[in-house]
mmCIF file with all atom_site columns, C-alpha atoms in Angstrom:
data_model
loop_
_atom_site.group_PDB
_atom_site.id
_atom_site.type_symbol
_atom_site.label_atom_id
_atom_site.label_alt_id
_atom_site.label_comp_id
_atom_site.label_asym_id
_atom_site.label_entity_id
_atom_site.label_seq_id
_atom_site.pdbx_PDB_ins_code
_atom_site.Cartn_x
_atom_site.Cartn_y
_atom_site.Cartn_z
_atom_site.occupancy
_atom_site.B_iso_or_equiv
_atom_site.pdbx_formal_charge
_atom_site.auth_seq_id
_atom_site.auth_comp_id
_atom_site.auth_asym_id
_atom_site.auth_atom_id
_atom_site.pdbx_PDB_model_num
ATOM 1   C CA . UNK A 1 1   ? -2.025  20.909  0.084   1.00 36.00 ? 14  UNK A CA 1
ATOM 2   C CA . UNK A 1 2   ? -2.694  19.129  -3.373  1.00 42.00 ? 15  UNK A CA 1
ATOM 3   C CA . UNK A 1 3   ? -1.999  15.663  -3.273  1.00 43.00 ? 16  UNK A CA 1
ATOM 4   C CA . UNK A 1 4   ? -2.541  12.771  -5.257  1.00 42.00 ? 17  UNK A CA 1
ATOM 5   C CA . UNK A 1 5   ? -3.512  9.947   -3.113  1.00 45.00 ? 18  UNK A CA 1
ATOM 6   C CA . UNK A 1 6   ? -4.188  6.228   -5.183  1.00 49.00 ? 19  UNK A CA 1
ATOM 7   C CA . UNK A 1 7   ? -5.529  3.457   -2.668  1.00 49.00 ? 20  UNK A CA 1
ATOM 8   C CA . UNK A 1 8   ? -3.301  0.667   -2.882  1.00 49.00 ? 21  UNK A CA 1
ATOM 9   C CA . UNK A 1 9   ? -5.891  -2.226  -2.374  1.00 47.00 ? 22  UNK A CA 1
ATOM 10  C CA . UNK A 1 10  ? -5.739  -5.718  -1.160  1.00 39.00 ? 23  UNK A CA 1
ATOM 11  C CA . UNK A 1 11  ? -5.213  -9.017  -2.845  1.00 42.00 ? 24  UNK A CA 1
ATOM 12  C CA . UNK A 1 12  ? -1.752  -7.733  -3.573  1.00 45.00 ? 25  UNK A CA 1
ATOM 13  C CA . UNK A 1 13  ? -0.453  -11.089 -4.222  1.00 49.00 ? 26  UNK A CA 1
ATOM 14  C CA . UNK A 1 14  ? 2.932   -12.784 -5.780  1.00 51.00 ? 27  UNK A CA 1
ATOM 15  C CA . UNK A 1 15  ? 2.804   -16.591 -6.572  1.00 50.00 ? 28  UNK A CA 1
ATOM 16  C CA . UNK A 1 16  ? 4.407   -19.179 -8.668  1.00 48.00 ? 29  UNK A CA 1
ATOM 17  C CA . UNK A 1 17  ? 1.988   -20.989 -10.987 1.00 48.00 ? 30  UNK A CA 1
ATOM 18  C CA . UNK A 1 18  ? 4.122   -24.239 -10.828 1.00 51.00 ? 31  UNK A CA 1
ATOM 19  C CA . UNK A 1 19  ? 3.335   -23.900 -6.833  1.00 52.00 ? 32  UNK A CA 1
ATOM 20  C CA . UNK A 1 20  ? 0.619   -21.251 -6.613  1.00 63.00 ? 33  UNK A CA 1
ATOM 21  C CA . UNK A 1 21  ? 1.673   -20.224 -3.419  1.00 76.00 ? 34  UNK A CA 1
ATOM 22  C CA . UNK A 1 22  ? 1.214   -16.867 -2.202  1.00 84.00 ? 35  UNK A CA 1
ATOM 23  C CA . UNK A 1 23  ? 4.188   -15.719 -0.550  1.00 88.00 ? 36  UNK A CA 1
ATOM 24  C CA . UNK A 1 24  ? 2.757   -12.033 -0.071  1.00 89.00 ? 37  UNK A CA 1
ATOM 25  C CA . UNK A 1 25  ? 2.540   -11.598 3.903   1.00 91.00 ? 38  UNK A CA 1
ATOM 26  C CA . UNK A 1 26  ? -1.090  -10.015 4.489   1.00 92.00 ? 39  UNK A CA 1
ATOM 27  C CA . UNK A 1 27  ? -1.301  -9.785  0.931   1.00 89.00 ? 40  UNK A CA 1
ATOM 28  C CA . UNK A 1 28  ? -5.400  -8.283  1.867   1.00 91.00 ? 41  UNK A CA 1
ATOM 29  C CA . UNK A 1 29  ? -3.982  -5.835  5.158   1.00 92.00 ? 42  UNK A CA 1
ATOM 30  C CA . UNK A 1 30  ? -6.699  -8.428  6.697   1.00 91.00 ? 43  UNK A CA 1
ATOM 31  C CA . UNK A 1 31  ? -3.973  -9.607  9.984   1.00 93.00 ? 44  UNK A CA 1
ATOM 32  C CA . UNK A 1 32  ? -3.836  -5.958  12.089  1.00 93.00 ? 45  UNK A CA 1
ATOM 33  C CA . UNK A 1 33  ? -2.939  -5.128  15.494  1.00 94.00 ? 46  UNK A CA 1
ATOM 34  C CA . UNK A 1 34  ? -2.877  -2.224  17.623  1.00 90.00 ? 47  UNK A CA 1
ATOM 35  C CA . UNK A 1 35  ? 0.636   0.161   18.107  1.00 83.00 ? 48  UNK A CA 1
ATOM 36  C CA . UNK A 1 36  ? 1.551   1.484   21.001  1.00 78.00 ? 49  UNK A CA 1
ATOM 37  C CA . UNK A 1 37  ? -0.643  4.355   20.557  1.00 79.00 ? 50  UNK A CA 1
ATOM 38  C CA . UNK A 1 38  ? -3.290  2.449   20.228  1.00 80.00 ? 51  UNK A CA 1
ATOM 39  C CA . UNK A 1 39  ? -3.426  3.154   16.395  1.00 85.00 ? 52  UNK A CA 1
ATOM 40  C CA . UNK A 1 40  ? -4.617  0.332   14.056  1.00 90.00 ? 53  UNK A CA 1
ATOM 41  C CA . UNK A 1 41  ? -2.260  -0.755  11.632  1.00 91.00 ? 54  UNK A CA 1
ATOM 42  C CA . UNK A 1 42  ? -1.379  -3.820  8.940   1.00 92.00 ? 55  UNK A CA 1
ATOM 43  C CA . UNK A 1 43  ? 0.805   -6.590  10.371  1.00 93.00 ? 56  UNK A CA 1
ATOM 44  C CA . UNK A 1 44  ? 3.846   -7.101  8.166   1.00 93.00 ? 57  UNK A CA 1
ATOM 45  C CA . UNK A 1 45  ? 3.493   -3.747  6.465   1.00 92.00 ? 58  UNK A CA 1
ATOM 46  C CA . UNK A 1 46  ? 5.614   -0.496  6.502   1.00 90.00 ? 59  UNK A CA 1
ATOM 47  C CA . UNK A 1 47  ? 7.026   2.296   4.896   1.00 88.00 ? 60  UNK A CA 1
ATOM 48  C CA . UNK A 1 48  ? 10.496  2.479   3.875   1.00 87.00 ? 61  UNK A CA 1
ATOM 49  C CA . UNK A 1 49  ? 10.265  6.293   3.981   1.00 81.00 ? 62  UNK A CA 1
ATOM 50  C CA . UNK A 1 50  ? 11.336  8.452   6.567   1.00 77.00 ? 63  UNK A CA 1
ATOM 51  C CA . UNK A 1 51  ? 8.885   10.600  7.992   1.00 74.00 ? 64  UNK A CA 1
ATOM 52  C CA . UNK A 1 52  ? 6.165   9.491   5.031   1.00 74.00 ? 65  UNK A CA 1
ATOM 53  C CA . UNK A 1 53  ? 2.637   8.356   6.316   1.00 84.00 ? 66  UNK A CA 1
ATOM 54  C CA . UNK A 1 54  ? 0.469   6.256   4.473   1.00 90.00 ? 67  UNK A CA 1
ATOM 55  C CA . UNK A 1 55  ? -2.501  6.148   5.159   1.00 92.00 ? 68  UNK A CA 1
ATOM 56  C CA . UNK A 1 56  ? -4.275  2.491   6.281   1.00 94.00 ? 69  UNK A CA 1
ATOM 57  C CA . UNK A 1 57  ? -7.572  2.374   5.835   1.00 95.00 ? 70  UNK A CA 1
ATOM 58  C CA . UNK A 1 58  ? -9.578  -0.410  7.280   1.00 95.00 ? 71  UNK A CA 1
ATOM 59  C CA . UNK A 1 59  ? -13.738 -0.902  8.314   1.00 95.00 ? 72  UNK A CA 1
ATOM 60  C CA . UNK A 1 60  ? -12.705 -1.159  12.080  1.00 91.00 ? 73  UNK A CA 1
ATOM 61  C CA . UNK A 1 61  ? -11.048 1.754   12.439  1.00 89.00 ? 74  UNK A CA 1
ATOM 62  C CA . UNK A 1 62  ? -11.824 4.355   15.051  1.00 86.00 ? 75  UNK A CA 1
ATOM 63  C CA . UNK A 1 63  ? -11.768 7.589   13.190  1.00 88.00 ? 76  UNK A CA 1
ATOM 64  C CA . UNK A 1 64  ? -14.352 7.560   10.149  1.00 93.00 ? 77  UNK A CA 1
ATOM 65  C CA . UNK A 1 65  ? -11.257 9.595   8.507   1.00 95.00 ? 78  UNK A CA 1
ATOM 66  C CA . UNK A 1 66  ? -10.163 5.884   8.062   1.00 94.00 ? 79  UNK A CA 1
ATOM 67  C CA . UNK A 1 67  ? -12.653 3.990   7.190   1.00 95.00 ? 80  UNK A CA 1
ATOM 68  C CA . UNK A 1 68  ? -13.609 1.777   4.895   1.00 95.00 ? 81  UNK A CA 1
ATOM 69  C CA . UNK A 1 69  ? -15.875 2.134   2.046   1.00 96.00 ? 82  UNK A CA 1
ATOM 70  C CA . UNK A 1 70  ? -16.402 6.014   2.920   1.00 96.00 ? 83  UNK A CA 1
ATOM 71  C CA . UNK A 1 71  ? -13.228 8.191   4.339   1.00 95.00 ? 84  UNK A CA 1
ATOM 72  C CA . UNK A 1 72  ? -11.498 11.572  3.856   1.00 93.00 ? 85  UNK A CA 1
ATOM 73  C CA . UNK A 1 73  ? -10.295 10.793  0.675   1.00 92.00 ? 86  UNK A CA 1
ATOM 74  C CA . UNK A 1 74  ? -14.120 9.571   -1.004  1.00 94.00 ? 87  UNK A CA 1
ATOM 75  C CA . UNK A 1 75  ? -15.666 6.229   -1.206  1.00 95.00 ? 88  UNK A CA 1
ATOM 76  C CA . UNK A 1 76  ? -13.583 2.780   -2.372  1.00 94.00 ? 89  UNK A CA 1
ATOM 77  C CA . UNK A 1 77  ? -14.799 -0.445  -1.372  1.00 94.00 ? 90  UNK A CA 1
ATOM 78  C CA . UNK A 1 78  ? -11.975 -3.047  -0.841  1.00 93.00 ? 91  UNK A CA 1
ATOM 79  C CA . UNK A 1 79  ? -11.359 -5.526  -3.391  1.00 90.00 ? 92  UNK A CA 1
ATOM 80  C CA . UNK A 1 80  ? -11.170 -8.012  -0.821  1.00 86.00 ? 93  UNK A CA 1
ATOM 81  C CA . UNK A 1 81  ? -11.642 -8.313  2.893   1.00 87.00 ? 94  UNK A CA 1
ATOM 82  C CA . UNK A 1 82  ? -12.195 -4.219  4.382   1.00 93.00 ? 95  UNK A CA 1
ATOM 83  C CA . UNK A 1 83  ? -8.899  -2.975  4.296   1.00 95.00 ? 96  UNK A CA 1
ATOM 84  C CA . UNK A 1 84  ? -6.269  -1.237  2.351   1.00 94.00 ? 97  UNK A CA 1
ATOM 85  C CA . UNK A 1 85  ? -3.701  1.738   2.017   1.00 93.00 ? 98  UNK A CA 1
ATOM 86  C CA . UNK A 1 86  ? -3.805  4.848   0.766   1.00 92.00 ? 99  UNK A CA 1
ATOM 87  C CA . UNK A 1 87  ? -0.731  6.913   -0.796  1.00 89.00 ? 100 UNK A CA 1
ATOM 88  C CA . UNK A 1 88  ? 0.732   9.614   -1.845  1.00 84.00 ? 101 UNK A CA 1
ATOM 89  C CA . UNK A 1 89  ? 1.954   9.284   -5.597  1.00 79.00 ? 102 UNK A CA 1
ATOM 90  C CA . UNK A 1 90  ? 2.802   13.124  -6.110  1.00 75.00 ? 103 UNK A CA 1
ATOM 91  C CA . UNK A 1 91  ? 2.620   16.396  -4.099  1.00 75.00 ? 104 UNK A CA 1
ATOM 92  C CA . UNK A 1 92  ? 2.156   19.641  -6.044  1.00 74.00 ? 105 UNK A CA 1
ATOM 93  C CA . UNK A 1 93  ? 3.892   21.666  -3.881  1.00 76.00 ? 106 UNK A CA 1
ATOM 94  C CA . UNK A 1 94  ? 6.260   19.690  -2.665  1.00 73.00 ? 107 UNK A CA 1
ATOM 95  C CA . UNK A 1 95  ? 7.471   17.289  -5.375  1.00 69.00 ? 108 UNK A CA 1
ATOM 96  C CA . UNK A 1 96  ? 9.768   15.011  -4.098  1.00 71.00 ? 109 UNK A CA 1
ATOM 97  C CA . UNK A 1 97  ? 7.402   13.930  -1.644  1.00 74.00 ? 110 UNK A CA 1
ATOM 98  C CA . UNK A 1 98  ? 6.582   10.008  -2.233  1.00 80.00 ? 111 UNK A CA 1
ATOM 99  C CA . UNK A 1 99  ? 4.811   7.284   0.200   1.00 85.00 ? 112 UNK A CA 1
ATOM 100 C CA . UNK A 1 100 ? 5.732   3.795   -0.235  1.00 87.00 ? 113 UNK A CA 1
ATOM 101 C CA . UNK A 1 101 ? 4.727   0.642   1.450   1.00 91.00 ? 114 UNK A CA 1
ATOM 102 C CA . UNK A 1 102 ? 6.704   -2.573  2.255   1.00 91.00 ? 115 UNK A CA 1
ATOM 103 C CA . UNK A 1 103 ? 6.690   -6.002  2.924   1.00 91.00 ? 116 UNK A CA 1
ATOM 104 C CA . UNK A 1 104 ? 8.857   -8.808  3.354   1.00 89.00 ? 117 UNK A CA 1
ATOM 105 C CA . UNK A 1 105 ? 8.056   -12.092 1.610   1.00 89.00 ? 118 UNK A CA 1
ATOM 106 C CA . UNK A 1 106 ? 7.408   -15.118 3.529   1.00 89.00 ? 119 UNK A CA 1
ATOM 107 C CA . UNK A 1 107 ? 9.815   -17.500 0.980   1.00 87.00 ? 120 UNK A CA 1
ATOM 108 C CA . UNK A 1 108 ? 12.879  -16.576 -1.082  1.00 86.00 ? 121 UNK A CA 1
ATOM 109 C CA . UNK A 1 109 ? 12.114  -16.287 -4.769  1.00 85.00 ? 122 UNK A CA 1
ATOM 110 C CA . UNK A 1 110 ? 13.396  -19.222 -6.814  1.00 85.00 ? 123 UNK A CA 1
ATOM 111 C CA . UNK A 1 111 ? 15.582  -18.959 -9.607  1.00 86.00 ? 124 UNK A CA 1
ATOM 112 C CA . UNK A 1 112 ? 14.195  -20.241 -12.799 1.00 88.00 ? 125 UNK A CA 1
ATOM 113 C CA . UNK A 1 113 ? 10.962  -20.086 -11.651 1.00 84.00 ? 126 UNK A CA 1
ATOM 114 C CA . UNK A 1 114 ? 7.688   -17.600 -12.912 1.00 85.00 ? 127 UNK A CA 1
ATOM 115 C CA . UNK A 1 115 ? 5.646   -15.326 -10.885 1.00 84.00 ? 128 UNK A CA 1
ATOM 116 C CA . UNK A 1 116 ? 2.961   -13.292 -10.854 1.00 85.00 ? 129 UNK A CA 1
ATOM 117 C CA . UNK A 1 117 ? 2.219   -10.024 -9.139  1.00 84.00 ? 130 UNK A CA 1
ATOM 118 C CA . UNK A 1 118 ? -1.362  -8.471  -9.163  1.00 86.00 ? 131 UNK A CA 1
ATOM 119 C CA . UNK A 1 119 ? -2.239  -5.456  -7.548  1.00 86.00 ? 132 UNK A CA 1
ATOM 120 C CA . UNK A 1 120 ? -5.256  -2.979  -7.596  1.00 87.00 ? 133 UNK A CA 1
ATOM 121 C CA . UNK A 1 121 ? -5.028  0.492   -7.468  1.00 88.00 ? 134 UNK A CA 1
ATOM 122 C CA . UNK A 1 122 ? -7.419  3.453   -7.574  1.00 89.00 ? 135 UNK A CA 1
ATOM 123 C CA . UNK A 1 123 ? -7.560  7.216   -7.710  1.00 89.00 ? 136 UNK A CA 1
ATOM 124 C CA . UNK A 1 124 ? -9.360  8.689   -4.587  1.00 91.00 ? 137 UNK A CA 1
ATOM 125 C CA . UNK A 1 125 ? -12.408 10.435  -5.371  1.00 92.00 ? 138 UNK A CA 1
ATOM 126 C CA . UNK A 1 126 ? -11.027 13.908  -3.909  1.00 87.00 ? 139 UNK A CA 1
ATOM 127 C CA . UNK A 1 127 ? -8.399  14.043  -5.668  1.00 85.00 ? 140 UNK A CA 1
ATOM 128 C CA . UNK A 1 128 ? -7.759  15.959  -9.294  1.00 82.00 ? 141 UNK A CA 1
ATOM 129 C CA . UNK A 1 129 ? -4.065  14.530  -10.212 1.00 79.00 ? 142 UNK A CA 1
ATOM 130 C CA . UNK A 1 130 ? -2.685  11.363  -10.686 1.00 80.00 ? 143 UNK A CA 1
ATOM 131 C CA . UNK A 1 131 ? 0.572   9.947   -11.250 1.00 79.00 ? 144 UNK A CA 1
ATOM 132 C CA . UNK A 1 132 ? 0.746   8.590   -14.870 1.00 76.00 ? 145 UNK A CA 1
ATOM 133 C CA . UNK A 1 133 ? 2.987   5.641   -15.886 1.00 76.00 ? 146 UNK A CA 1
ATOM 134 C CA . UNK A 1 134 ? 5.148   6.241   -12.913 1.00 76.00 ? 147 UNK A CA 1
ATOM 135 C CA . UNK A 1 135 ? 3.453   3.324   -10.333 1.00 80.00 ? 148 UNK A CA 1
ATOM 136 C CA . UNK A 1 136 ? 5.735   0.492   -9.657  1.00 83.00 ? 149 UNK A CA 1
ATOM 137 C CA . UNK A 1 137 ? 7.187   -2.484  -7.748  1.00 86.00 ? 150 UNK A CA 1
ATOM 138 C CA . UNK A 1 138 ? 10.631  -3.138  -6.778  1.00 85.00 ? 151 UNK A CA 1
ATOM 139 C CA . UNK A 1 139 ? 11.925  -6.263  -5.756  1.00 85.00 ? 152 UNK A CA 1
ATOM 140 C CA . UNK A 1 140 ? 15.077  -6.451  -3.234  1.00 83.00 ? 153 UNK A CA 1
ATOM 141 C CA . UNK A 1 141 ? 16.618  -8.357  -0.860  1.00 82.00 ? 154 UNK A CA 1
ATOM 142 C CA . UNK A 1 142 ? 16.659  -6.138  1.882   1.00 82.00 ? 155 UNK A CA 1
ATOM 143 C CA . UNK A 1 143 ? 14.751  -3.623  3.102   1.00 83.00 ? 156 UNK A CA 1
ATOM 144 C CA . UNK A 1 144 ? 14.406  -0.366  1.591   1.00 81.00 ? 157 UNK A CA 1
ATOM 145 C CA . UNK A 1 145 ? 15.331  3.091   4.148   1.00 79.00 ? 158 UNK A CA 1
ATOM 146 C CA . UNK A 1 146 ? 14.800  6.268   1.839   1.00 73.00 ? 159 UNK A CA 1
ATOM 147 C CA . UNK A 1 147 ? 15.051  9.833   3.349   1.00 68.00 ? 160 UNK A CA 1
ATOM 148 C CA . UNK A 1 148 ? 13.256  11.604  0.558   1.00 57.00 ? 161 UNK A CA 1
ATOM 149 C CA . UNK A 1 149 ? 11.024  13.927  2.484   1.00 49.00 ? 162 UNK A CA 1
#
């Protein structure tokens, strides 16, 4: 199956300057714990998407599938710390497949004030496709449950 697969990766971070807080949760995927499967994953992260799997790549992980720098997808060093997600941005074959991540911030957003939101992304090596000027970031106050698989 085609996909195109960016690598969402860390420092993922939204501040105020008057405060320069960052109220990103794990903004690096650095705080992890085990599910019950035993399965490594990012504390404070999810997908809204039902029955979507990104893929969370960190340097301890079990399966070299899922490491970090060199995994199934290619080689991609972390930007910082040894961790970060991979997803889907666009299937070929079937195109209203989409992976998202989540997170919930850890203070409400204050009116009046300015923020800031970096992120890194990067094209896997493996893959030929990419999404183009379709990448984004909503902001809500709830969480987000999307059947679009």
């Amino acid at each position: 199956m085609l996909k195109s697969i960016l690598y969402i990766l860390m420092c993922m971070g939204l501040f105020s300057n008057a405060q320069s807080q960052n109220i990103i949760q794990n903004g690096s995927f650095e705080d992890t714990a085990r599910s019950g499967l035993g399965t490594l994953k990012s504390n404070h992260w999810g997908t809204p998407t039902v029955g979507s799997t990104p893929d969370f790549f960190h340097s301890s992980r079990a399966s070299t599938l899922y490491r970090v720098p060199q995994n199934y997808s290619g080689f991609q060093n972390a930007i910082d710390g040894n961790a970060y997600f991979g997803i889907m941005g666009y299937d070929l074959f079937l195109s209203e497949t989409r992976e998202y991540i989540q997170n919930e911030f850890a203070d409400s957003l204050k009116k009046d004030s300015s923020y800031c939101f970096q992120m890194y992304v990067s094209l896997a090596d493996s893959m030929t496709y990419a999404i183009k000027n379709n990448l984004g970031v909503f902001f809500s106050n709830n969480k987000l449950k999307l059947n679009l698989l």
